[in-house]
Amino acid sequence: MGQFCALNIQSDYATVLFVKKNRKLFTVIDQQTIDISELSELLKNKKDYYISIEQDEVIDEKISLQSLIKNDSVIKNSILRKLNESLHSKQIIFNYLRLPNNKNDETTTYQIDGVYENEYLKSLRLINNWDMIKSSTTNKFSLFSISKQCVTEESYFSIHTYSDKITILAIHKDILIFSRLNTIIANNAETRQMNMVDEITQTIAYVQQQFRDIEFSLIALSGSIGIDDVIPEHIFMSSNLRITVLYPNTFVSGFTDEEPQHYIFALGSWFIPKKFQFLPNIIFARRQYNLFSKILLVASTIIVLSILSFTYEKFNSYSTLLENYETIKDKLVKIAHHTDTYSKEELKKSLKHIQMAEKYLQYHPSDMTYSLKALIELQKPETLHWRYLDDNLLFDATFKKSFNSLNSLYQFEKKFYKEFKNMDSNFTNKYSTQTDYTKMIFYTVVSIENNKEIQPEQTRRKRR
Amino acid sequence: MINIFAITFNLLLSVLMLALITWFEQEEIKITVINQEHQEDIKKLQKIVQINSWLKDVVQPMIKVQPSSSEEANEYLIKYFDENFIDYNLLIKKYLYEDEGVKNIDLSYKINTNDIDKLIGFVKMEYKNGFLEFKELTMDDKGLTGVFQLIQPYQEDDNASN
């Protein structure tokens, strides 16, 4: 809540409290009584209004409906229909409260409290910014709420007077069971005092008679009567009930002892539960609009932030890619700058020379000999014959070795042919064996031919 | 009303940012394609640099030392023969002949395998002015025999090549 304004709008003036909330403690930081014409100016740039409005005419009815009716909108419509019979098409704002009844009762009685919309809105229109209205009710319910905050008794009367107006409430178990608003007409102060005492004592007697099973234990006074010495004494003598004065100073600071009595309705305005508030539909609509727009704002802000984050990521990725592009471009330009260019004539000459080299250096005996490296390491060949004629290449290598035992011949053969299998396969390799096992002489001719496709990069070798 | 302005602003901002994201994505695709092309170009250029270097270091020096006429090519081949015929027992197998703009000579050789130094020298032998192509090589207990061909390219003048 933080800081807020508590207002009591009377017919021609208004009392305004500027309150600061700190946990459960309230501090009145400023208090003003002003003409109602100055109200809108005073509330300019102020937030959160809790309003109590004086209404001379209010609806205070009890209406019975079939107990079977449970649906809220049906109950509300039924009540409105019944009220309309006596309202003569006057627009109203009302709340209803289900009064306790027996389970077997066929009807349920509802306490109807309401205000006439036109008169009520006349007071509310004194405030320009309706979005800031947190709560609005009549003085009766403000008194009821502040009484509940101050008094812990089970059954008691709460009486408030200011000027000629008297508000009398009978409260039982935190339920408002009776209320009466009256105006005293008197020519002088003495008559006014006597009339006031009569009015109060008669109302108390009436209530005690109406609610015989309830034992009222206390009368809580507030307003001008709260700081009066004579009237409370008369009331006490007539009713024989304990008299007390509402003293909100325990939870509301910033007042001198008797000061709160001037602001009782304003003080009660921010303790009003929803069921006792009278807010026109337009305020609900504005609240819903504000709530919806806030939700939309939060949602759109979340969306914007999410997209912003995604955009930032994309921007980063784009920047990195752009930097990469610049680096690659610079590298390309640098390499292009350092790459020599040759004339067509020069390239033609080079190409011709390369083609010649390819043609004449395609094969060399040492390449073939090298492919037999593994076999030569096993046994030095007896003869080598290499021939290249008309693009046909033939290479023969004769391997001959004598052995003292058949096992050593066998082991050698095994190793020799294994190495032969592992030879480079770019050429066609084959062998013919004429080993003399009687004399234990190994004799094999390994032949390599170029009748297979040759990988030029692997086999070509330059010779100048 | 401020909320509505803020919501409208947020929505507009969202739309703008979405458009920006789309633009970034499209630009990223374009840049990625360009980068790939540049990378490929760089690889090609690097290859060209390597080839250039090879041309400069290997091919062009060889072209530069080529004789400028057929007669000069003959002289080169004859000079080679004279310089080596004793060491490797060279004999003329086929005397100077021309084939597709080059001069050739076929020579037979015979080297004793016991003479390791000569054998190694022969294996390492190069013909720096042209090409040396082996036609035949036989190695047995008697020695190393065979035939090779010397190929001598020469610079043809423009009239001749045309």
CSV table of N, CA, C and O in Angstrom, one decimal, chain A residues 289-290 293-294 296-297 300-301 303-304 307-308 310-311 314-315 317-318 321-322 324-325 328-329 331-332 335-336 338-340 342 346-347 349-350 352-354 356-357 359-361 364-365 381-389 462-464, chain B residues 3-4 6-7 10 13-14 17-18 20-21 23-25 27-28 31-32 34-35 38-39 41-42 45-46 48-49 52 54-56 59-60 62-63 66 100 102 123 126-128 130-140 151 153 155-156:
chain,number,residue,atom,x,y,z
A,289,TYR,N,-9.8,-3.0,-17.3
A,289,TYR,CA,-9.1,-2.4,-18.5
A,289,TYR,C,-7.6,-2.2,-18.0
A,289,TYR,O,-6.7,-2.6,-18.8
A,290,ASN,N,-7.4,-1.6,-16.8
A,290,ASN,CA,-6.1,-1.4,-16.3
A,290,ASN,C,-5.3,-2.7,-16.1
A,290,ASN,O,-4.1,-2.8,-16.5
A,293,SER,N,-4.6,-4.2,-19.5
A,293,SER,CA,-3.5,-3.5,-20.2
A,293,SER,C,-2.2,-3.7,-19.5
A,293,SER,O,-1.1,-3.8,-20.1
A,294,LYS,N,-2.2,-3.8,-18.1
A,294,LYS,CA,-0.9,-4.1,-17.4
A,294,LYS,C,-0.4,-5.5,-17.8
A,294,LYS,O,0.8,-5.7,-18.0
A,296,LEU,N,-1.1,-7.1,-20.6
A,296,LEU,CA,-0.6,-7.0,-21.9
A,296,LEU,C,0.7,-6.3,-22.0
A,296,LEU,O,1.6,-6.7,-22.7
A,297,LEU,N,0.9,-5.3,-21.1
A,297,LEU,CA,2.2,-4.5,-21.1
A,297,LEU,C,3.3,-5.4,-20.7
A,297,LEU,O,4.4,-5.5,-21.3
A,300,SER,N,3.8,-8.0,-23.4
A,300,SER,CA,4.5,-7.4,-24.6
A,300,SER,C,6.0,-7.0,-24.2
A,300,SER,O,6.9,-7.2,-25.0
A,301,THR,N,6.2,-6.6,-22.9
A,301,THR,CA,7.6,-6.3,-22.5
A,301,THR,C,8.4,-7.6,-22.5
A,301,THR,O,9.6,-7.6,-23.0
A,303,ILE,N,7.8,-10.2,-24.3
A,303,ILE,CA,8.1,-10.5,-25.7
A,303,ILE,C,9.2,-9.7,-26.3
A,303,ILE,O,10.1,-10.2,-27.0
A,304,VAL,N,9.1,-8.4,-26.0
A,304,VAL,CA,10.1,-7.4,-26.6
A,304,VAL,C,11.5,-7.8,-26.0
A,304,VAL,O,12.5,-7.9,-26.8
A,307,ILE,N,12.6,-11.0,-27.7
A,307,ILE,CA,13.0,-10.8,-29.1
A,307,ILE,C,14.3,-9.9,-29.1
A,307,ILE,O,15.2,-10.1,-30.0
A,308,LEU,N,14.4,-9.0,-28.1
A,308,LEU,CA,15.6,-8.2,-28.1
A,308,LEU,C,16.9,-9.0,-27.8
A,308,LEU,O,17.9,-8.8,-28.5
A,310,PHE,N,17.1,-12.2,-28.6
A,310,PHE,CA,17.3,-13.0,-29.8
A,310,PHE,C,18.0,-12.1,-30.9
A,310,PHE,O,18.9,-12.6,-31.6
A,311,THR,N,17.5,-10.9,-30.9
A,311,THR,CA,18.0,-9.9,-31.9
A,311,THR,C,19.5,-9.7,-31.6
A,311,THR,O,20.4,-9.6,-32.5
A,314,LYS,N,21.5,-12.5,-32.7
A,314,LYS,CA,21.6,-12.5,-34.2
A,314,LYS,C,22.6,-11.5,-34.6
A,314,LYS,O,23.4,-11.7,-35.5
A,315,PHE,N,22.5,-10.3,-33.9
A,315,PHE,CA,23.4,-9.2,-34.3
A,315,PHE,C,24.9,-9.6,-34.0
A,315,PHE,O,25.8,-9.4,-34.8
A,317,SER,N,26.0,-12.7,-33.9
A,317,SER,CA,26.4,-13.7,-34.9
A,317,SER,C,26.7,-13.0,-36.3
A,317,SER,O,27.7,-13.4,-36.9
A,318,TYR,N,25.8,-12.0,-36.6
A,318,TYR,CA,26.0,-11.3,-37.9
A,318,TYR,C,27.4,-10.5,-37.8
A,318,TYR,O,28.1,-10.5,-38.8
A,321,LEU,N,30.2,-12.9,-38.2
A,321,LEU,CA,30.3,-13.3,-39.6
A,321,LEU,C,30.9,-12.2,-40.5
A,321,LEU,O,31.7,-12.5,-41.4
A,322,LEU,N,30.5,-11.0,-40.2
A,322,LEU,CA,30.9,-9.8,-40.9
A,322,LEU,C,32.4,-9.6,-40.7
A,322,LEU,O,33.2,-9.4,-41.7
A,324,ASN,N,34.5,-12.0,-39.9
A,324,ASN,CA,35.0,-13.1,-40.6
A,324,ASN,C,35.1,-12.8,-42.1
A,324,ASN,O,36.2,-13.1,-42.7
A,325,TYR,N,34.1,-12.2,-42.6
A,325,TYR,CA,34.0,-11.8,-44.0
A,325,TYR,C,35.2,-10.9,-44.3
A,325,TYR,O,35.9,-11.1,-45.3
A,328,ILE,N,38.5,-12.7,-44.2
A,328,ILE,CA,38.7,-13.6,-45.4
A,328,ILE,C,38.9,-12.7,-46.7
A,328,ILE,O,39.8,-13.1,-47.5
A,329,LYS,N,38.2,-11.6,-46.8
A,329,LYS,CA,38.3,-10.7,-47.9
A,329,LYS,C,39.7,-10.2,-48.0
A,329,LYS,O,40.4,-10.2,-49.0
A,331,LYS,N,42.4,-11.5,-46.6
A,331,LYS,CA,43.3,-12.5,-47.0
A,331,LYS,C,43.3,-12.8,-48.5
A,331,LYS,O,44.4,-13.0,-49.1
A,332,LEU,N,42.1,-12.8,-49.0
A,332,LEU,CA,41.9,-13.0,-50.5
A,332,LEU,C,42.6,-11.9,-51.3
A,332,LEU,O,43.4,-12.2,-52.2
A,335,ILE,N,46.4,-12.4,-50.9
A,335,ILE,CA,46.9,-13.5,-51.7
A,335,ILE,C,46.9,-13.1,-53.2
A,335,ILE,O,47.8,-13.4,-53.9
A,336,ALA,N,45.7,-12.5,-53.6
A,336,ALA,CA,45.6,-12.2,-55.0
A,336,ALA,C,46.7,-11.2,-55.4
A,336,ALA,O,47.2,-11.2,-56.5
A,338,HIS,N,49.6,-11.0,-54.1
A,338,HIS,CA,50.9,-11.6,-54.1
A,338,HIS,C,51.0,-12.8,-55.1
A,338,HIS,O,52.0,-13.5,-55.1
A,339,THR,N,50.0,-13.0,-55.9
A,339,THR,CA,50.0,-14.1,-56.8
A,339,THR,C,50.5,-13.5,-58.2
A,339,THR,O,49.9,-12.6,-58.7
A,340,ASP,N,51.6,-14.1,-58.7
A,340,ASP,CA,52.1,-13.6,-60.0
A,340,ASP,C,51.2,-14.1,-61.1
A,340,ASP,O,50.6,-15.2,-61.0
A,342,TYR,N,51.1,-14.9,-65.2
A,342,TYR,CA,52.0,-15.2,-66.4
A,342,TYR,C,51.3,-15.0,-67.7
A,342,TYR,O,50.0,-15.1,-67.7
A,346,GLU,N,53.9,-17.6,-72.0
A,346,GLU,CA,54.7,-18.3,-71.0
A,346,GLU,C,54.1,-19.6,-70.5
A,346,GLU,O,54.7,-20.6,-70.3
A,347,LEU,N,52.8,-19.5,-70.2
A,347,LEU,CA,52.0,-20.6,-69.7
A,347,LEU,C,52.0,-21.7,-70.8
A,347,LEU,O,52.1,-22.9,-70.5
A,349,LYS,N,54.3,-22.3,-73.0
A,349,LYS,CA,55.6,-23.0,-73.0
A,349,LYS,C,55.7,-23.9,-71.8
A,349,LYS,O,56.2,-25.1,-72.0
A,350,SER,N,55.3,-23.5,-70.7
A,350,SER,CA,55.4,-24.3,-69.5
A,350,SER,C,54.6,-25.6,-69.7
A,350,SER,O,55.0,-26.7,-69.3
A,352,LYS,N,53.7,-27.1,-72.4
A,352,LYS,CA,54.3,-27.9,-73.3
A,352,LYS,C,55.5,-28.7,-72.7
A,352,LYS,O,55.6,-30.0,-72.9
A,353,HIS,N,56.2,-28.0,-71.9
A,353,HIS,CA,57.3,-28.7,-71.2
A,353,HIS,C,56.8,-29.8,-70.2
A,353,HIS,O,57.4,-30.9,-70.1
A,354,ILE,N,55.7,-29.4,-69.5
A,354,ILE,CA,55.2,-30.4,-68.5
A,354,ILE,C,54.6,-31.6,-69.2
A,354,ILE,O,54.8,-32.7,-68.8
A,356,MET,N,55.6,-32.8,-72.0
A,356,MET,CA,56.8,-33.6,-72.4
A,356,MET,C,57.3,-34.4,-71.2
A,356,MET,O,57.7,-35.6,-71.4
A,357,ALA,N,57.4,-33.7,-70.1
A,357,ALA,CA,58.0,-34.4,-68.9
A,357,ALA,C,57.1,-35.6,-68.5
A,357,ALA,O,57.5,-36.7,-68.2
A,359,LYS,N,55.3,-37.3,-70.5
A,359,LYS,CA,55.4,-38.4,-71.5
A,359,LYS,C,56.7,-39.2,-71.3
A,359,LYS,O,56.7,-40.4,-71.4
A,360,TYR,N,57.8,-38.4,-71.1
A,360,TYR,CA,59.1,-39.1,-71.1
A,360,TYR,C,59.5,-39.6,-69.7
A,360,TYR,O,60.4,-40.4,-69.6
A,361,LEU,N,58.9,-39.1,-68.7
A,361,LEU,CA,59.4,-39.5,-67.4
A,361,LEU,C,58.3,-40.3,-66.6
A,361,LEU,O,58.2,-40.4,-65.4
A,364,HIS,N,60.2,-45.3,-64.7
A,364,HIS,CA,61.7,-45.4,-64.4
A,364,HIS,C,62.0,-46.7,-63.7
A,364,HIS,O,61.2,-47.1,-62.9
A,365,PRO,N,63.0,-47.3,-64.1
A,365,PRO,CA,63.4,-48.6,-63.4
A,365,PRO,C,63.4,-48.6,-61.9
A,365,PRO,O,63.0,-49.5,-61.3
A,381,PRO,N,67.7,-60.0,-55.7
A,381,PRO,CA,67.4,-60.7,-56.9
A,381,PRO,C,68.6,-61.1,-57.7
A,381,PRO,O,69.6,-60.4,-57.7
A,382,GLU,N,68.4,-62.2,-58.4
A,382,GLU,CA,69.5,-62.7,-59.2
A,382,GLU,C,69.6,-61.9,-60.5
A,382,GLU,O,70.7,-61.5,-60.9
A,383,THR,N,68.5,-61.7,-61.1
A,383,THR,CA,68.5,-60.8,-62.3
A,383,THR,C,67.3,-59.9,-62.2
A,383,THR,O,66.3,-60.2,-61.6
A,384,LEU,N,67.5,-58.7,-62.9
A,384,LEU,CA,66.4,-57.7,-63.1
A,384,LEU,C,66.3,-57.4,-64.5
A,384,LEU,O,67.3,-57.2,-65.2
A,385,HIS,N,65.1,-57.4,-65.1
A,385,HIS,CA,64.9,-57.1,-66.5
A,385,HIS,C,63.7,-56.1,-66.6
A,385,HIS,O,62.6,-56.4,-66.3
A,386,TRP,N,64.1,-54.9,-67.1
A,386,TRP,CA,63.1,-53.8,-67.2
A,386,TRP,C,63.0,-53.4,-68.6
A,386,TRP,O,64.0,-53.2,-69.3
A,387,ARG,N,61.8,-53.3,-69.2
A,387,ARG,CA,61.6,-53.0,-70.6
A,387,ARG,C,60.4,-52.1,-70.8
A,387,ARG,O,59.3,-52.3,-70.2
A,388,TYR,N,60.6,-51.0,-71.6
A,388,TYR,CA,59.5,-50.1,-71.8
A,388,TYR,C,59.5,-49.8,-73.3
A,388,TYR,O,60.4,-49.1,-73.8
A,389,LEU,N,58.5,-50.3,-74.0
A,389,LEU,CA,58.5,-50.1,-75.4
A,389,LEU,C,57.1,-50.0,-75.9
A,389,LEU,O,56.2,-50.8,-75.6
A,462,LYS,N,60.2,-37.4,-61.6
A,462,LYS,CA,60.9,-36.5,-62.6
A,462,LYS,C,62.3,-36.9,-62.7
A,462,LYS,O,63.0,-37.2,-61.7
A,463,ARG,N,62.8,-37.0,-63.9
A,463,ARG,CA,64.2,-37.2,-64.1
A,463,ARG,C,64.7,-36.2,-65.1
A,463,ARG,O,64.0,-36.0,-66.1
A,464,ARG,N,65.7,-35.6,-64.9
A,464,ARG,CA,66.3,-34.7,-65.9
A,464,ARG,C,67.6,-35.2,-66.4
A,464,ARG,O,68.3,-36.0,-65.8
B,3,ASN,N,-0.2,2.9,-20.8
B,3,ASN,CA,0.0,1.5,-21.0
B,3,ASN,C,-0.2,1.1,-22.5
B,3,ASN,O,0.6,0.4,-23.1
B,4,ILE,N,-1.3,1.7,-23.1
B,4,ILE,CA,-1.6,1.4,-24.5
B,4,ILE,C,-0.4,1.9,-25.4
B,4,ILE,O,0.0,1.2,-26.3
B,6,ALA,N,2.6,2.2,-24.5
B,6,ALA,CA,3.8,1.3,-24.2
B,6,ALA,C,3.6,0.0,-24.9
B,6,ALA,O,4.5,-0.5,-25.5
B,7,ILE,N,2.3,-0.5,-24.9
B,7,ILE,CA,2.1,-1.8,-25.6
B,7,ILE,C,2.3,-1.7,-27.1
B,7,ILE,O,2.9,-2.5,-27.7
B,10,ASN,N,5.8,-1.4,-27.8
B,10,ASN,CA,6.5,-2.7,-27.6
B,10,ASN,C,6.2,-3.6,-28.9
B,10,ASN,O,7.1,-4.3,-29.4
B,13,LEU,N,8.1,-2.3,-31.7
B,13,LEU,CA,9.5,-2.6,-31.5
B,13,LEU,C,9.7,-4.1,-31.9
B,13,LEU,O,10.7,-4.5,-32.5
B,14,SER,N,8.7,-5.0,-31.4
B,14,SER,CA,8.8,-6.4,-31.7
B,14,SER,C,8.8,-6.6,-33.2
B,14,SER,O,9.7,-7.4,-33.7
B,17,MET,N,12.1,-5.5,-34.7
B,17,MET,CA,13.2,-6.4,-34.3
B,17,MET,C,13.1,-7.7,-35.1
B,17,MET,O,14.1,-8.3,-35.5
B,18,LEU,N,11.8,-8.2,-35.3
B,18,LEU,CA,11.6,-9.4,-36.1
B,18,LEU,C,12.1,-9.2,-37.5
B,18,LEU,O,12.7,-10.1,-38.1
B,20,LEU,N,14.3,-7.0,-38.3
B,20,LEU,CA,15.7,-6.9,-38.2
B,20,LEU,C,16.4,-8.3,-38.2
B,20,LEU,O,17.4,-8.6,-38.9
B,21,ILE,N,15.7,-9.2,-37.4
B,21,ILE,CA,16.2,-10.6,-37.3
B,21,ILE,C,16.2,-11.3,-38.7
B,21,ILE,O,17.2,-11.9,-39.1
B,23,TRP,N,16.3,-9.8,-41.5
B,23,TRP,CA,17.3,-9.1,-42.4
B,23,TRP,C,18.7,-9.7,-42.0
B,23,TRP,O,19.5,-10.0,-42.9
B,24,PHE,N,19.0,-9.9,-40.7
B,24,PHE,CA,20.3,-10.4,-40.3
B,24,PHE,C,20.4,-11.8,-40.8
B,24,PHE,O,21.5,-12.2,-41.3
B,25,GLU,N,19.3,-12.6,-40.8
B,25,GLU,CA,19.4,-14.0,-41.3
B,25,GLU,C,19.7,-14.0,-42.8
B,25,GLU,O,20.6,-14.8,-43.2
B,27,GLU,N,21.1,-11.7,-44.5
B,27,GLU,CA,22.5,-11.2,-44.7
B,27,GLU,C,23.5,-12.3,-44.4
B,27,GLU,O,24.5,-12.4,-45.0
B,28,GLU,N,23.2,-13.0,-43.3
B,28,GLU,CA,24.1,-14.1,-42.9
B,28,GLU,C,24.2,-15.1,-44.0
B,28,GLU,O,25.4,-15.6,-44.2
B,31,ILE,N,26.4,-13.6,-46.7
B,31,ILE,CA,27.8,-13.5,-46.3
B,31,ILE,C,28.4,-14.9,-46.2
B,31,ILE,O,29.6,-15.1,-46.7
B,32,THR,N,27.6,-15.9,-45.7
B,32,THR,CA,28.2,-17.2,-45.7
B,32,THR,C,28.5,-17.7,-47.1
B,32,THR,O,29.6,-18.3,-47.3
B,34,ILE,N,29.2,-15.9,-49.7
B,34,ILE,CA,30.4,-15.1,-50.2
B,34,ILE,C,31.6,-15.6,-49.5
B,34,ILE,O,32.7,-15.8,-50.2
B,35,ASN,N,31.5,-15.9,-48.2
B,35,ASN,CA,32.7,-16.4,-47.5
B,35,ASN,C,33.2,-17.7,-48.1
B,35,ASN,O,34.4,-17.9,-48.2
B,38,HIS,N,34.9,-17.1,-51.2
B,38,HIS,CA,36.2,-16.5,-51.0
B,38,HIS,C,37.2,-17.5,-50.5
B,38,HIS,O,38.3,-17.5,-50.9
B,39,GLN,N,36.7,-18.4,-49.7
B,39,GLN,CA,37.5,-19.5,-49.2
B,39,GLN,C,38.0,-20.4,-50.3
B,39,GLN,O,39.2,-20.8,-50.4
B,41,ASP,N,38.2,-19.5,-53.4
B,41,ASP,CA,39.1,-18.7,-54.2
B,41,ASP,C,40.5,-18.6,-53.6
B,41,ASP,O,41.5,-18.7,-54.3
B,42,ILE,N,40.5,-18.5,-52.2
B,42,ILE,CA,41.8,-18.5,-51.5
B,42,ILE,C,42.5,-19.8,-51.8
B,42,ILE,O,43.7,-19.8,-52.1
B,45,LEU,N,43.8,-19.8,-55.2
B,45,LEU,CA,45.0,-18.9,-55.3
B,45,LEU,C,46.2,-19.5,-54.7
B,45,LEU,O,47.3,-19.4,-55.2
B,46,GLN,N,46.0,-20.2,-53.5
B,46,GLN,CA,47.1,-20.8,-52.8
B,46,GLN,C,47.7,-21.9,-53.7
B,46,GLN,O,48.9,-22.1,-53.8
B,48,ILE,N,47.5,-21.9,-56.9
B,48,ILE,CA,48.2,-21.2,-58.0
B,48,ILE,C,49.5,-20.7,-57.6
B,48,ILE,O,50.5,-20.8,-58.4
B,49,VAL,N,49.6,-20.2,-56.3
B,49,VAL,CA,50.9,-19.7,-55.8
B,49,VAL,C,51.9,-20.9,-55.8
B,49,VAL,O,53.1,-20.7,-56.2
B,52,ASN,N,52.8,-21.6,-59.3
B,52,ASN,CA,53.7,-20.6,-59.8
B,52,ASN,C,55.1,-20.8,-59.3
B,52,ASN,O,56.1,-20.6,-60.0
B,54,TRP,N,56.4,-23.5,-58.3
B,54,TRP,CA,57.0,-24.7,-59.0
B,54,TRP,C,57.5,-24.3,-60.4
B,54,TRP,O,58.5,-24.7,-60.8
B,55,LEU,N,56.6,-23.6,-61.1
B,55,LEU,CA,56.9,-23.2,-62.4
B,55,LEU,C,58.2,-22.3,-62.4
B,55,LEU,O,59.1,-22.5,-63.3
B,56,LYS,N,58.2,-21.4,-61.4
B,56,LYS,CA,59.4,-20.5,-61.4
B,56,LYS,C,60.7,-21.2,-61.0
B,56,LYS,O,61.7,-21.0,-61.6
B,59,VAL,N,60.2,-25.4,-63.6
B,59,VAL,CA,59.9,-25.5,-65.1
B,59,VAL,C,60.7,-24.4,-65.9
B,59,VAL,O,61.3,-24.7,-66.8
B,60,GLN,N,60.5,-23.2,-65.4
B,60,GLN,CA,61.0,-22.1,-66.2
B,60,GLN,C,62.6,-22.1,-66.3
B,60,GLN,O,63.1,-21.9,-67.4
B,62,MET,N,64.3,-24.7,-66.6
B,62,MET,CA,64.6,-25.7,-67.6
B,62,MET,C,64.3,-25.2,-69.0
B,62,MET,O,65.0,-25.5,-69.9
B,63,ILE,N,63.2,-24.4,-69.1
B,63,ILE,CA,62.9,-23.9,-70.4
B,63,ILE,C,63.9,-22.9,-70.9
B,63,ILE,O,64.3,-22.8,-72.0
B,66,GLN,N,67.0,-24.3,-72.5
B,66,GLN,CA,66.8,-25.1,-73.7
B,66,GLN,C,67.5,-24.4,-74.9
B,66,GLN,O,67.5,-23.2,-75.0
B,100,GLU,N,58.4,-34.8,-83.0
B,100,GLU,CA,57.4,-33.8,-82.4
B,100,GLU,C,58.2,-32.6,-81.7
B,100,GLU,O,58.0,-32.3,-80.5
B,102,VAL,N,61.3,-32.3,-80.8
B,102,VAL,CA,62.4,-32.6,-79.9
B,102,VAL,C,63.5,-33.4,-80.7
B,102,VAL,O,63.1,-34.1,-81.7
B,123,VAL,N,72.8,-44.7,-61.8
B,123,VAL,CA,71.5,-44.6,-61.3
B,123,VAL,C,71.1,-43.2,-61.0
B,123,VAL,O,69.9,-42.8,-61.3
B,126,GLU,N,71.5,-37.8,-64.5
B,126,GLU,CA,70.4,-36.9,-65.0
B,126,GLU,C,70.8,-36.2,-66.3
B,126,GLU,O,72.0,-36.0,-66.5
B,127,TYR,N,69.9,-35.9,-67.2
B,127,TYR,CA,70.2,-35.1,-68.3
B,127,TYR,C,69.6,-33.7,-68.1
B,127,TYR,O,68.4,-33.5,-68.3
B,128,LYS,N,70.4,-32.8,-67.7
B,128,LYS,CA,69.9,-31.5,-67.2
B,128,LYS,C,69.3,-30.6,-68.3
B,128,LYS,O,68.5,-29.8,-68.0
B,130,GLY,N,67.5,-31.8,-70.8
B,130,GLY,CA,66.2,-32.3,-71.4
B,130,GLY,C,65.7,-33.5,-70.5
B,130,GLY,O,65.7,-33.4,-69.3
B,131,PHE,N,65.4,-34.6,-71.2
B,131,PHE,CA,64.9,-35.8,-70.5
B,131,PHE,C,65.7,-37.0,-70.9
B,131,PHE,O,66.2,-37.1,-72.0
B,132,LEU,N,65.7,-37.9,-69.9
B,132,LEU,CA,66.3,-39.2,-70.1
B,132,LEU,C,65.3,-40.3,-69.8
B,132,LEU,O,64.8,-40.4,-68.7
B,133,GLU,N,65.0,-41.1,-70.9
B,133,GLU,CA,64.0,-42.1,-70.7
B,133,GLU,C,64.6,-43.5,-70.9
B,133,GLU,O,65.2,-43.7,-72.0
B,134,PHE,N,64.4,-44.3,-69.9
B,134,PHE,CA,65.0,-45.7,-70.0
B,134,PHE,C,64.0,-46.5,-70.9
B,134,PHE,O,62.8,-46.5,-70.8
B,135,LYS,N,64.6,-47.2,-71.8
B,135,LYS,CA,63.9,-48.1,-72.7
B,135,LYS,C,64.0,-49.6,-72.2
B,135,LYS,O,63.1,-50.4,-72.3
B,136,GLU,N,65.2,-49.9,-71.7
B,136,GLU,CA,65.5,-51.2,-71.3
B,136,GLU,C,66.6,-51.2,-70.2
B,136,GLU,O,67.5,-50.4,-70.3
B,137,LEU,N,66.4,-52.2,-69.3
B,137,LEU,CA,67.5,-52.3,-68.2
B,137,LEU,C,67.5,-53.8,-67.8
B,137,LEU,O,66.5,-54.3,-67.5
B,138,THR,N,68.7,-54.3,-67.9
B,138,THR,CA,68.8,-55.7,-67.5
B,138,THR,C,70.0,-55.8,-66.5
B,138,THR,O,71.1,-55.2,-66.8
B,139,MET,N,69.8,-56.4,-65.3
B,139,MET,CA,70.8,-56.6,-64.4
B,139,MET,C,71.0,-58.1,-64.1
B,139,MET,O,70.0,-58.7,-63.7
B,140,ASP,N,72.2,-58.5,-64.3
B,140,ASP,CA,72.5,-59.9,-63.9
B,140,ASP,C,73.9,-60.0,-63.4
B,140,ASP,O,74.5,-59.0,-63.1
B,151,ILE,N,66.3,-37.1,-74.7
B,151,ILE,CA,65.3,-36.2,-75.5
B,151,ILE,C,65.8,-34.8,-75.2
B,151,ILE,O,65.8,-34.4,-74.1
B,153,PRO,N,64.5,-31.1,-75.9
B,153,PRO,CA,63.6,-30.1,-76.5
B,153,PRO,C,64.4,-28.8,-76.9
B,153,PRO,O,65.5,-28.6,-76.3
B,155,GLN,N,63.9,-24.5,-78.4
B,155,GLN,CA,63.0,-23.4,-78.7
B,155,GLN,C,62.8,-23.3,-80.2
B,155,GLN,O,63.7,-23.0,-80.9
B,156,GLU,N,61.5,-23.6,-80.6
B,156,GLU,CA,61.2,-23.4,-82.0
B,156,GLU,C,61.0,-21.9,-82.3
B,156,GLU,O,60.3,-21.3,-81.4
